[in-house]
Structure formats: C-alpha cells, structure tokens
Coordinates of C-alpha atoms and ligand atoms in Angstrom, one line a residue:
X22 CA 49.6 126.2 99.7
X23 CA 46.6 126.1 102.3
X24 CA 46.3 122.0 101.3
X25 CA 49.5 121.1 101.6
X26 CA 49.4 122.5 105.0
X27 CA 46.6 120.6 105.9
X28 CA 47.7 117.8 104.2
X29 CA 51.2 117.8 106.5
X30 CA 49.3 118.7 110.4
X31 CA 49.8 115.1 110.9
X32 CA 53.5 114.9 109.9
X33 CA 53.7 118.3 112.7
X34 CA 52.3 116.4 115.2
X35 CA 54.6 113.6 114.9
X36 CA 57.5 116.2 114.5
X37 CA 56.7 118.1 117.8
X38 CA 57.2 114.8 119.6
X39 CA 60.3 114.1 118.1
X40 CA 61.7 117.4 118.9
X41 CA 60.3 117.5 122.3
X42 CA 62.4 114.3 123.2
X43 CA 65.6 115.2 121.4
X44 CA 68.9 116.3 123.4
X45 CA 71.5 118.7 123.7
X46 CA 71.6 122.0 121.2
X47 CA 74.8 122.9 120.2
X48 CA 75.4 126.7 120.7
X49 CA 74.7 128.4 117.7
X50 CA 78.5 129.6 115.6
X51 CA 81.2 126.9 114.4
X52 CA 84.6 126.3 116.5
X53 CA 87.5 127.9 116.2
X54 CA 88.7 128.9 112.4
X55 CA 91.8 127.2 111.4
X56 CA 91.5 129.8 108.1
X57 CA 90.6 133.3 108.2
X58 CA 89.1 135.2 105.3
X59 CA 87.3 138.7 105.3
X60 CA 84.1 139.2 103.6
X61 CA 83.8 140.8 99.9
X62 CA 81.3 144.0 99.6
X63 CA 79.9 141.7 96.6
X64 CA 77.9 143.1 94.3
X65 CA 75.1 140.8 95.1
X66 CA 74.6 137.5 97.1
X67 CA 74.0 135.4 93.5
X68 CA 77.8 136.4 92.8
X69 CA 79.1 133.3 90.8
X70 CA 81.0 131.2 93.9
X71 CA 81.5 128.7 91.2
X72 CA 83.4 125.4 90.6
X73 CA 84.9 122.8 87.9
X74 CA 83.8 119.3 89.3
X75 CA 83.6 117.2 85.8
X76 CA 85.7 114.9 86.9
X77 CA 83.7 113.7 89.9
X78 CA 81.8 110.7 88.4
X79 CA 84.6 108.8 87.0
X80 CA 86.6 109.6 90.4
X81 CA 83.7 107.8 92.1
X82 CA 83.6 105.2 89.7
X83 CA 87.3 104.6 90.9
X84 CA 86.0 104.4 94.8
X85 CA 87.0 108.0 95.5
X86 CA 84.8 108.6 98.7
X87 CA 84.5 112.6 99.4
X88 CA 84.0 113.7 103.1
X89 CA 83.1 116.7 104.7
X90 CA 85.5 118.7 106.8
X91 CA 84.5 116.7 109.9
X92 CA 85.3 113.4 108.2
X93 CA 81.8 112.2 107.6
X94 CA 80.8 110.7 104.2
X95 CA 78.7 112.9 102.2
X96 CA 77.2 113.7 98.6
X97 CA 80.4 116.1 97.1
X98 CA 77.4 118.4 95.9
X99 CA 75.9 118.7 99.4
X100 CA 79.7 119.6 100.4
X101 CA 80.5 122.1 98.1
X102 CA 76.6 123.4 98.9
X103 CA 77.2 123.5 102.5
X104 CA 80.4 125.5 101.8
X105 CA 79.2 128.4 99.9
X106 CA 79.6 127.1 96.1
X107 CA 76.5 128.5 94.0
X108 CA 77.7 127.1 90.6
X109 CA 78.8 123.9 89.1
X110 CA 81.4 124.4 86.0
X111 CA 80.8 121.0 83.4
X112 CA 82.6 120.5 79.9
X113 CA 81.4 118.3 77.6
X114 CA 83.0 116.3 75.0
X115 CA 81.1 115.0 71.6
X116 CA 82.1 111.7 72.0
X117 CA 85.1 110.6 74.1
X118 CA 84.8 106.8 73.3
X119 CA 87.8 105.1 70.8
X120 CA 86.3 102.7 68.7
X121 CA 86.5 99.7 71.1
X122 CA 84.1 102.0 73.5
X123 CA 86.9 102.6 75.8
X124 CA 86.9 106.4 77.3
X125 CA 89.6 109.1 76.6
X126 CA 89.8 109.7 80.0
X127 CA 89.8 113.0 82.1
X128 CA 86.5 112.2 83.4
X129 CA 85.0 110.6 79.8
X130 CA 82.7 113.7 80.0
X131 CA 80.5 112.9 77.4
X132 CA 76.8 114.8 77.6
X133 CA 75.1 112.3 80.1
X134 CA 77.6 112.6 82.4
X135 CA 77.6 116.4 82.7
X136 CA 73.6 115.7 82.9
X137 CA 74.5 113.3 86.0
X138 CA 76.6 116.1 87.3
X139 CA 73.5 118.9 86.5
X140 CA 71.1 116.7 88.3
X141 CA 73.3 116.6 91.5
X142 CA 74.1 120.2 91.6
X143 CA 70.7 121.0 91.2
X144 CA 69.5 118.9 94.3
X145 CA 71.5 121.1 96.7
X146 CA 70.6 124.2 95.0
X147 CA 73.3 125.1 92.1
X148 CA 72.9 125.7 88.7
X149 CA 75.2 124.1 86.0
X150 CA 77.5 126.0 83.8
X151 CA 77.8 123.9 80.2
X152 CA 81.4 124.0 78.6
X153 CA 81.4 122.8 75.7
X154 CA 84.6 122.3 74.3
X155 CA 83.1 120.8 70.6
X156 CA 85.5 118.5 70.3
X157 CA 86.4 114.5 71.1
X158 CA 89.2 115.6 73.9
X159 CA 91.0 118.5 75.5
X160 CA 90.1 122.2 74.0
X161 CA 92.6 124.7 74.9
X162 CA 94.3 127.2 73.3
X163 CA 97.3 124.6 72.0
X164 CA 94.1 122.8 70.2
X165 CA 91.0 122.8 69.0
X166 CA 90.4 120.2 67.4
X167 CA 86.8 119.2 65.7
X168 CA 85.0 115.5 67.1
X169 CA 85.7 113.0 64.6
X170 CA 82.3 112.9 63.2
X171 CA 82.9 116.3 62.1
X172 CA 86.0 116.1 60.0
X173 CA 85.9 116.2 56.5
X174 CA 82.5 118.8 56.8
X175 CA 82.2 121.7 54.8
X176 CA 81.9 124.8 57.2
X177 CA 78.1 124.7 56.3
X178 CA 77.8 121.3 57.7
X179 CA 80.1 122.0 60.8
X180 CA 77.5 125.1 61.4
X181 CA 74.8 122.8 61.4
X182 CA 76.6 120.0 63.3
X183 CA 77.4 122.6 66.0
X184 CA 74.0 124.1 66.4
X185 CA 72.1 120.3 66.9
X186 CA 74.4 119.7 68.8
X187 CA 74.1 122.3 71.9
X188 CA 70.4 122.2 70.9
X189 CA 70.0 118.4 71.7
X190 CA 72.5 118.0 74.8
X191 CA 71.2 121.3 76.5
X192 CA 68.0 119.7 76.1
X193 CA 69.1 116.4 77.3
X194 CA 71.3 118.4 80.5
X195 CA 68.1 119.6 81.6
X196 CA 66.0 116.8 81.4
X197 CA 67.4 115.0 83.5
X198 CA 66.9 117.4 85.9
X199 CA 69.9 120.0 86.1
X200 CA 69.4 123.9 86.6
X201 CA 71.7 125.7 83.5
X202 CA 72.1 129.2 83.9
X203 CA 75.1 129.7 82.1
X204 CA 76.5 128.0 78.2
X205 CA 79.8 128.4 77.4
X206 CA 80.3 128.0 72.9
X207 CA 83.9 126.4 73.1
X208 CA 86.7 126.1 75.8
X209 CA 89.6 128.4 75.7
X210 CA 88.7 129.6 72.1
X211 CA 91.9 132.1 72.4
X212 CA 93.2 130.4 68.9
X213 CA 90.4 129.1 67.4
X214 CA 86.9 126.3 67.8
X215 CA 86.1 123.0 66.1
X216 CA 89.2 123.0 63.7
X217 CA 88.5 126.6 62.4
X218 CA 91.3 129.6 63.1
X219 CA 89.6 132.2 60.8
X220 CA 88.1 134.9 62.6
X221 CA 85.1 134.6 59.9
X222 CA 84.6 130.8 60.8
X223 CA 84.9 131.3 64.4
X224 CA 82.6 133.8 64.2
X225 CA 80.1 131.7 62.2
X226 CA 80.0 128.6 64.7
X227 CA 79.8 131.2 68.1
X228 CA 77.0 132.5 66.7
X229 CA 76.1 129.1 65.9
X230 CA 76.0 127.8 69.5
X231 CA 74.5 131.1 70.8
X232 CA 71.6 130.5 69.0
X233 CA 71.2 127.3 69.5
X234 CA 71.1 128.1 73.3
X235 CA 68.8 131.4 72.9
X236 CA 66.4 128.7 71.2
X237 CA 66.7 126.5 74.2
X238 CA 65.8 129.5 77.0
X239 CA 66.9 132.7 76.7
X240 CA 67.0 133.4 80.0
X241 CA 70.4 131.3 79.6
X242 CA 73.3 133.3 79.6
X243 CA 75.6 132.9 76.5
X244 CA 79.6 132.9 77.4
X245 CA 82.9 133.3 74.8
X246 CA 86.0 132.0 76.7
X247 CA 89.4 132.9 77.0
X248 CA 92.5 132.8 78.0
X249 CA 96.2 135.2 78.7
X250 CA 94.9 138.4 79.8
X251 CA 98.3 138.7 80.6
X252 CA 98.1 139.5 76.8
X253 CA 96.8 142.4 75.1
X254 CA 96.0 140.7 72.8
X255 CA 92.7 139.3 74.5
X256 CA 91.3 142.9 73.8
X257 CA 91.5 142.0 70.2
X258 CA 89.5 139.5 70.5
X259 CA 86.9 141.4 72.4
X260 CA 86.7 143.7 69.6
X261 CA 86.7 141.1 67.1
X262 CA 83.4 139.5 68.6
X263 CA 82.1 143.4 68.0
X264 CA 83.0 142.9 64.8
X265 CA 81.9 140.3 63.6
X266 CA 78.6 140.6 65.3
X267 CA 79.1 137.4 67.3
X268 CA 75.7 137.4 69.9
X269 CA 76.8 136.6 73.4
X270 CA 76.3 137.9 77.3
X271 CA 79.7 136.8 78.9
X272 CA 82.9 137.9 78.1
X273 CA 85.0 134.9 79.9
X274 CA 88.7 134.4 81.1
X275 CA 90.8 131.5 82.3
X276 CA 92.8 133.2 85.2
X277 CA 96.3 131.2 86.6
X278 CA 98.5 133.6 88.5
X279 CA 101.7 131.3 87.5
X280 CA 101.3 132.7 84.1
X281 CA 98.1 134.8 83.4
X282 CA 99.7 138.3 85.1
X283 CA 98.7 140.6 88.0
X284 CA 95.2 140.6 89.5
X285 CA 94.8 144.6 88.4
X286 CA 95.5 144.1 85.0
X287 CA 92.7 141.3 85.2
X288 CA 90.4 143.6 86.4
X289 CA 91.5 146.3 83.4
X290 CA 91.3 143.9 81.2
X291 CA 87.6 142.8 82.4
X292 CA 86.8 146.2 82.7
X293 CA 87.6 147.1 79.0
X294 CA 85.0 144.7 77.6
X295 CA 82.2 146.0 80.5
X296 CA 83.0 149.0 79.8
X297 CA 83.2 149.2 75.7
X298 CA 81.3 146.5 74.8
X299 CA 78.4 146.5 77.7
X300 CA 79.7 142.7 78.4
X301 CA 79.4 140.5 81.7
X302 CA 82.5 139.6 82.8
X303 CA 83.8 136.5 84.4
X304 CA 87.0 134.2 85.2
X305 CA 85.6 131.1 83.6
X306 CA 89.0 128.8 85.6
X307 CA 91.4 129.7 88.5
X308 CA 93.3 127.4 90.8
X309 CA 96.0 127.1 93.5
X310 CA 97.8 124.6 95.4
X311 CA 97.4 124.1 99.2
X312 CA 100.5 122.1 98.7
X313 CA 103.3 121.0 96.3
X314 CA 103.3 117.7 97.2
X315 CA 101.9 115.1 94.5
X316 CA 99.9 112.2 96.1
X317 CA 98.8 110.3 92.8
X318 CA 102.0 109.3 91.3
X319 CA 101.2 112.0 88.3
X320 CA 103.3 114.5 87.7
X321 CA 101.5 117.8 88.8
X322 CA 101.2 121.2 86.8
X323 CA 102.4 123.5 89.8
X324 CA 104.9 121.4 91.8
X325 CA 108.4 121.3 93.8
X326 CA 110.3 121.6 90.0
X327 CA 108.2 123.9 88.1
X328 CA 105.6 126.5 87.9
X329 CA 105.8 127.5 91.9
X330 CA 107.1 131.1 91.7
X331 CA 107.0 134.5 89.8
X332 CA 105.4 137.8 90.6
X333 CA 102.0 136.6 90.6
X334 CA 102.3 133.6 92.8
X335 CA 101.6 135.5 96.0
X336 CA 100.6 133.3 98.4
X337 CA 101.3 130.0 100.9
X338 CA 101.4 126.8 99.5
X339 CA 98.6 126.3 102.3
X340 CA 95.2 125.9 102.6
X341 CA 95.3 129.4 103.7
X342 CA 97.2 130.6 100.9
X343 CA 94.8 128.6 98.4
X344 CA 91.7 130.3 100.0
X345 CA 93.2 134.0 99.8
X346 CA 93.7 133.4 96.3
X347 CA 90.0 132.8 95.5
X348 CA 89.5 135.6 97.8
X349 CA 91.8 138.1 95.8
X350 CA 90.3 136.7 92.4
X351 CA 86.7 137.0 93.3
X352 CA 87.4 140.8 94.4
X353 CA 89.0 141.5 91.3
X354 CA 86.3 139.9 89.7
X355 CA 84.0 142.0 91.5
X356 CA 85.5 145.3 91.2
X357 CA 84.6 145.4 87.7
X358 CA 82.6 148.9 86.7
X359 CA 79.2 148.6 86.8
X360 CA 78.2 145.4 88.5
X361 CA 79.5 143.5 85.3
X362 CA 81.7 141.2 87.1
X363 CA 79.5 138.3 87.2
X364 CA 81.8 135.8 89.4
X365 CA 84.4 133.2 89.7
X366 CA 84.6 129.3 88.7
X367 CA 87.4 127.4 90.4
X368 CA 88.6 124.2 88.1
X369 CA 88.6 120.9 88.9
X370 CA 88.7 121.8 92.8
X371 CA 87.8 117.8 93.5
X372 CA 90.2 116.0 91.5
X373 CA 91.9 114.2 93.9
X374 CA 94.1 111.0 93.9
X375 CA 92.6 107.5 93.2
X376 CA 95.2 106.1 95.5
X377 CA 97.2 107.9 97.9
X378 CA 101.1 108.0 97.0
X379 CA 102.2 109.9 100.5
X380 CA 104.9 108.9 102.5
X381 CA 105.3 105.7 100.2
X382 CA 109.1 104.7 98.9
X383 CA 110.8 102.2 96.3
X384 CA 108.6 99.2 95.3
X385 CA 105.7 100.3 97.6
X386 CA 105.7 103.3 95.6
X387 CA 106.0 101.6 92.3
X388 CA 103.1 99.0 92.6
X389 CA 100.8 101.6 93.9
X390 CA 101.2 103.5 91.0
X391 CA 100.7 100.6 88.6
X392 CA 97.2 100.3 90.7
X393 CA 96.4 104.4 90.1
X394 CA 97.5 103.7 85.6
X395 CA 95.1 100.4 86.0
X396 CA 92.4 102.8 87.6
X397 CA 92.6 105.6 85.7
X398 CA 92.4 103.3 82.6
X399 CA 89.8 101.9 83.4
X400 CA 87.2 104.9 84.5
X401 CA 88.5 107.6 83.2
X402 CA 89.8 109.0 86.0
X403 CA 93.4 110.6 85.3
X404 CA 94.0 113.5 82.9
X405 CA 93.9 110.9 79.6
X406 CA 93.6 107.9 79.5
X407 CA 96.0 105.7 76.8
X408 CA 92.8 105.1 74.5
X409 CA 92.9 108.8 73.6
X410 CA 96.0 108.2 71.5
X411 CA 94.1 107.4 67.9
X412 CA 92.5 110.9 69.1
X413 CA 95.6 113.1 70.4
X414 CA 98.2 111.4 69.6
X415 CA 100.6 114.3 70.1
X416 CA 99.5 115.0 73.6
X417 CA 97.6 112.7 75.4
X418 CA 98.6 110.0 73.7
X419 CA 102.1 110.0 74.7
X420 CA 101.5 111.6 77.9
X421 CA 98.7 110.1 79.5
X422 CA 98.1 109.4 83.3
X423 CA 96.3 111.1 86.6
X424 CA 95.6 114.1 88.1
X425 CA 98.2 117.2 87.5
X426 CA 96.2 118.9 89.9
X427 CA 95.2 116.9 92.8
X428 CA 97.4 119.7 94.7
X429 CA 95.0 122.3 94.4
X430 CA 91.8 120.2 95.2
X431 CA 89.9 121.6 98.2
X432 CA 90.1 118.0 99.2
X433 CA 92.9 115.8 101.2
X434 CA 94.0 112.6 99.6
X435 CA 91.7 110.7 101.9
X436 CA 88.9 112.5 100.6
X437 CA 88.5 115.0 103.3
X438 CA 87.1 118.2 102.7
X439 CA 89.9 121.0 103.1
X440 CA 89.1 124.0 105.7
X441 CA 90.2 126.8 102.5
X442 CA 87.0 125.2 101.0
X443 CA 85.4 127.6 103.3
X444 CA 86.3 130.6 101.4
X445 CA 83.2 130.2 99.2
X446 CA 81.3 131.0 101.7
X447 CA 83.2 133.1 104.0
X448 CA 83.7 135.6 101.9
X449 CA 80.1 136.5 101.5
X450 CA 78.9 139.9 103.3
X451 CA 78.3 140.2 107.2
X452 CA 74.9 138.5 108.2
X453 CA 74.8 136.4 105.5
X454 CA 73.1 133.3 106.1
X455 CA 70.8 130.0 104.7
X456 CA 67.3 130.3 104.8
X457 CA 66.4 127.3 107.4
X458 CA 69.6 127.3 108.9
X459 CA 68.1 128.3 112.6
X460 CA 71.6 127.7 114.3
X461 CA 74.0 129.1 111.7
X462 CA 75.9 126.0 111.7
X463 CA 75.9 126.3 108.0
X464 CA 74.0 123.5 107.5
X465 CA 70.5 122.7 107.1
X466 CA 70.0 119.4 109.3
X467 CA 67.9 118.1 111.5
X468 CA 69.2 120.6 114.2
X469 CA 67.5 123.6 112.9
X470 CA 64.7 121.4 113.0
X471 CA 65.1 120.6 116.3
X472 CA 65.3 124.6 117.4
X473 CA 62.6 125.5 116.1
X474 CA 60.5 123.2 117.5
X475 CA 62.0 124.1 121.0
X476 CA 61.2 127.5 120.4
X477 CA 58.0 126.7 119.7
X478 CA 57.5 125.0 122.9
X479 CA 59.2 127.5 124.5
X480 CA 61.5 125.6 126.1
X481 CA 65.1 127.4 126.7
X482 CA 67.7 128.0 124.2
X483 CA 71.1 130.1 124.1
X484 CA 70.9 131.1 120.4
X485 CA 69.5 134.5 119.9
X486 CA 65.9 134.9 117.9
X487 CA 67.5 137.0 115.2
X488 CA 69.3 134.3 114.3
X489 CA 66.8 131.7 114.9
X490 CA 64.5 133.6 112.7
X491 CA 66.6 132.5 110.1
X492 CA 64.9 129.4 109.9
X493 CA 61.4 131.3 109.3
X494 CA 61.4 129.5 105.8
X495 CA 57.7 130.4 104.8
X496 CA 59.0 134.3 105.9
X497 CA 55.7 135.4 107.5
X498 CA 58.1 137.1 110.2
X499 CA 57.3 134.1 112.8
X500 CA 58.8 130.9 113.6
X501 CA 56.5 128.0 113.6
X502 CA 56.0 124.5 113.9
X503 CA 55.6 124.9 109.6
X504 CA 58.5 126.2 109.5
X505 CA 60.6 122.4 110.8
X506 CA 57.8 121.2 108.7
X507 CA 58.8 122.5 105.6
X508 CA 62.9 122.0 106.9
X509 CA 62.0 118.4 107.4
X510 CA 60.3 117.9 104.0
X511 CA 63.6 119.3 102.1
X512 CA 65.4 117.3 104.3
X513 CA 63.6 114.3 103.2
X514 CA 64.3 115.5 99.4
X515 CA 60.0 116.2 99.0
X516 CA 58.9 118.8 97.0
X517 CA 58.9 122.4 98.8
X518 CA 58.0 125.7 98.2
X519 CA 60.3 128.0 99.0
X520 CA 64.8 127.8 98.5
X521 CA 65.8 126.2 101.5
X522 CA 69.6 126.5 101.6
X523 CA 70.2 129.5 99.5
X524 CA 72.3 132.4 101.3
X525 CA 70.8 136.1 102.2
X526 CA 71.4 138.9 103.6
X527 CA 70.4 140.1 107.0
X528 CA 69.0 143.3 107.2
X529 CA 70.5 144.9 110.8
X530 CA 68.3 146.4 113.1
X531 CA 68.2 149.8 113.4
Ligands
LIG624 CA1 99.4 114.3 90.5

C-alpha cells in the first residue's frame, strides 16, 4: 500500500489544483422524488437487488442507446449500479446458431455473450448469476428440450455432456473477467432438464452441474429453479431433491403475480424448504409493467387484452406501481425464517423496443414495424428470431418477433432510465450509503472528488461531515486528499484497493 501512495503524491498534487479551481457544489440529497418507497429491515446490505439483463448486447447491437434518469448516455451497468442493483441474472444457451450461423434470437445468448455481460457487471461492482438453461433455445416449464448436439446420447453421455459443459463456460465466464457468485443447473426445471422428465434423470444431470460448479469454486452458490408456487406441488419437488440426494445451496422460484398466487403463500412456500430442508431461498424472475401500452409492435405478455387483472395484480400500471411490486416481493423474500431468504432477480428489466411504435397509426405504423422484424432478425433482438424454427418449431418458430415485455423494462422507449428503477436502491435501510459517495448523490463522480478536496482545504461547504465521511474510502476515520485520490483512480477504471461503490450501513451516533 505505502508505494502506491508514494507512487500517486504527484497525481494529489495535480488533483488539489484541480479541485481548488472547480465551481459550484451541489447541496448534498437528490430533488424532489417522483416515486416513494420505504426501506426494508433487510437481513443484510448484500441482499440479492438483482436483475435479468441477457438481452442487452443484442439490443445494443440494434442501436438501443440506454440513458440514465437524467437523459444522459451511460454504460446500462453503471445505471443499474448507480441505482442499487447488486446482481446481474444471465442465461446461457449451448448453441443458439441454425446451421447457416444465423442466431435464434432473444438475445443469441450463447456463453461469450453472458461472459461480455459478466465482465460489464463486474466493472461497476456486481456479480453474475449463470442460468443455464442446457438447451439450444427457451427452457421453461412447457420445454426442456436438450441442444442439438446432445440428442441421440445415452443418459451416460448427456451426464458427461452436461458436466464439461458448465465446467468449460463457467471457466470461460470468468475469464473474461466476470464476478459469479451464483449457478443456476437449468431454467424453470418444474417439468424436467435437457430432454429428461424422470425424477432419477433429473436427479442425475443436477447433480451433474453441481459438481461441475463445486469443481470450479465452491464458494459458488449452486441454485435448482422453479416455477408455480401457486402450486403445492413445488413442495414435492423440494422433497424430491431430498430424495434423491441432489447437492445444491438455492432453493429458487420464478414469481409473476398474474399467475404465481399471493405474496404470503410465496413466503410459506419459501419458508418450507428453509425451514425442512436448511435451503437458501430466492425468486430467481419477477416482473411488472409500468404501463400496458406496447411500443415495439410485439404483442406483449401483460397487456390491454390479457393477463392485466386477478387477485394478485395489486398494483398501478405506473412506475410507482412497478416499484412497490419489487418492494412487496423483496420483503416477502426477506421474511423468510432464519435469514434464508437470499434476494430477488427482476427479468429482462432492459428489454426495451428497437424502434418506438407510440403514437404511430396506419402505414407509419406498418413500415416501422417491418424495420423492428428486419432488426430483430438480424441481432437477435426480439423474443425469437425466424431462424429458431428448425429448433422450436412449435413455438418460436411460428411465433417469432420482439419484446413481450418491453412494458415492464425500468426503461422508456427512448432509452431513458425509469424513476421505479430507484427501488433497488431505495429500499435499502436508513443511512445506507456508497463508500466514496461524499455528497450522497448516489453516484460516485467527480463531485465527491471535488468535496473532499474542499474539505481538505477547508474551504466552506453545506454538506454535513457525517455524510462527507462517507467518502473516507481508505476508512482510517479521516478524510484526506488519498481519499479523492483513490476516488479518482476508480474513476479512471485503475486498479484500487478498497470497493468503491458498494452500499453500507451507517452506524448513528449515539
Ligand atoms: Ca412488445
């Protein structure tokens, strides 16, 4: 440590010039909310704030440009960072490529593009859950079906296939860079994995996968993912992974209040497998619209026609409404006995239009959604793509087109990030704030630089030191000049010692 700050004295000197000469401070605290959400008593600050962004990369392939809530262009992952997200949700597909090399579509997330994804998150801070689904296309519990280099395997084979398979893209996820903490062994296993239905084959592959990852690091945590806990029937399959001895950490659920039931039985259903089986818990997907118009031309899961009520569906088609759900999930989430509620991964939160549909009528509307088939076609970018139909032909080969949920992004059609976006972070505990972020703006930017360096020089300032102090990123209980230092090397992506950016707790003073 004592070289490096030797090494950087001149870099201070410059700094404390800079800072000296720059203007105005904003007082410290944002405007006005246009949302309101009330802090959870979480069971700790790592709580899972997580979300599903795997189709990002073909979205920006198809000149989607995201923007934070103030309309300037920024890194999505910096975004979601900056707004209290602590996880990134991937899947991975074996190979998503017809024969001609042209993509399935819904994101063509084939292993190095959920490394791509890893190695952003990681950058601002957030580790990488991996989903794989072990197959070509969609997993869910209507299909599972095995990638095409699989069929015809004996179960042996398909064991071994499975196994080398997490080995050597968990291997590949990380080296370019990405943070796992979390592997999920299949997608929405409810009725099966890879092709196999048996409870002694599906037994066989999970523990397949799990020790392929507990080979990898096992520090990772291993997750089994469901879906309906609307139906008891999810309890049997808790007990069925007692059973038949299957080795995991993470008993996982998808959770859609259109059809999954009422928060409470989520948490009694949760609480059953924490409670008899010593699992983690989690809600592995969750979403909800801020609105129920479409804007891609693609028909949309939750819309004016279908899906849009029922007991469950208990709040505003608003951004409001879209950030109390995550709210009420992540508290049901964390009520689970015994700290075994582990957190809550929104899905696809950034799948937003490739070409806004709004407002448009007759032939305008027609030829712009030729343009959004010839984009999504082309990257990836809608739900499937028409090159998936050799694949799935049942499904997404007949059906194939955008985004069914650019509805429930956290972004606007123009990219712009939505306030509900907020709720990741707002519903952290009182005094919670970033390490280096000396004006609680949120952000870590040159600002906090800027304080610091003011304070230094003692010149005057109408943010208060306890909140300054949270830019005392070395934590030897003073702010310095290392301090900005160390603010303006993460800023300038060098190599730091300490997490800048992540969120804690202030302690109140007696
Ligand atoms: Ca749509």
């Amino acid at each position: 440590m004592k070289h490096i700050c030797k090494a950087i004295r001149p870099i201070v000197c410059m700094l404390l010039a800079i800072i000296l000469c720059a203007g105005v401070i904003p007082a410290a605290g944002a405007a006005e909310p246009s949302i309101v959400i009330e802090p959870i008593a979480l069971n700790n600050l790592d709580f899972i704030r997580g979300m599903d962004v795997s189709s990002v990369i073909a979205l920006e392939k198809s000149g989607v440009v995201f923007k934070n809530e103030k309309g300037n262009k920024e890194d999505i992952f910096k975004i979601l960072a900056d707004n209290g997200v602590n996880y990134i949700r991937v899947r991975v597909w074996n190979d998503p490529y017809n024969a001609g090399g042209n993509g399935y579509g819904g994101g063509n997330n084939d292993v190095n593009t959920a490394a791509l994804i890893g190695r952003r998150a990681a950058k601002y801070g957030m580790k990488l859950l991996v989903d794989f689904h072990y197959s070509d296309f969609w997993a869910d519990p209507g299909k599972q079906k095995a990638p095409k280099a699989w069929a015809g395997m004996t179960m042996e084979e398909k064991t071994d296939a499975l196994y080398a398979f997490t080995a050597t893209s968990l291997k590949t996820i990380r080296d370019a860079g990405a943070d796992i903490g979390m592997v999920q062994i299949g997608n929405e296993t409810t009725m099966g994995i890879a092709g196999e239905n048996s409870w002694y084959n599906m037994a066989q592959l999970y523990n397949a996968g799990s020790q392929a990852v507990r080979g990898f690091d096992p520090d990772v945590l291993v997750a089994i993912h469901y879906t309906n806990p609307e139906n008891s029937y999810i309890k049997t399959l808790a007990d069925f992974l007692h059973d038949y001895n299957v080795d995991y950490d993470v008993f996982a659920t998808s959770y859609y209040p259109c059809w999954h039931g009422s928060l409470s039985n989520l948490t009694q259903v949760l609480n059953y497998t924490a409670q008899t089986y010593g699992k983690y818990t989690m809600v592995a997907e969750t979403s909800y619209p801020y609105t129920l118009a479409d804007s891609d031309g693609h028909p949309n899961t939750i819309g004016e026609w279908n899906n849009n009520s029922g007991e469950n569906m208990l709040w505003d088609f608003s951004p409001q409404g879209q950030a109390n759900e995550v709210r009420a999930v992540m508290n049901a989430v964390n009520e689970v006995e015994s700290c075994k509620g582990l957190g809550v991964f929104y899905w696809e939160g950034a799948w937003i239009t490739v070409g806004d549909v709004t407002g448009l009528g007759g032939k305008q509307y027609q030829s712009r959604v030729v343009l959004n088939q010839n984009i999504w076609e082309k990257f990836g970018s809608g739900w499937a793509a028409s090159y998936c139909g050799e694949y799935d032909p049942d499904d997404g080969g007949k059906w194939y087109g955008g985004s069914a949920v650019d509805n429930q992004a956290f972004f606007a059609p123009d990219g712009t990030a939505l306030p509900s976006l907020r709720v990741f972070a707002d519903v952290l505990p009182e005094g919670s704030y970033r390490l280096g972020d000396a004006d609680d703006s949120g952000e870590i930017d040159v600002i906090d630089v800027t304080c610091i360096g003011r304070y230094c020089a003692n010149m005057p300032m109408d943010i208060p030191e306890d909140i300054l102090l949270h830019g005392d990123v070395d934590g030897d209980g003073r702010l310095t000049v290392i301090d900005a230092t160390w603010i303006q090397r993460h800023l300038a992506n060098m190599e730091v010692g300490f997490p800048i950016g992540i969120w804690k707790q202030r302690i109140p003073k007696e």
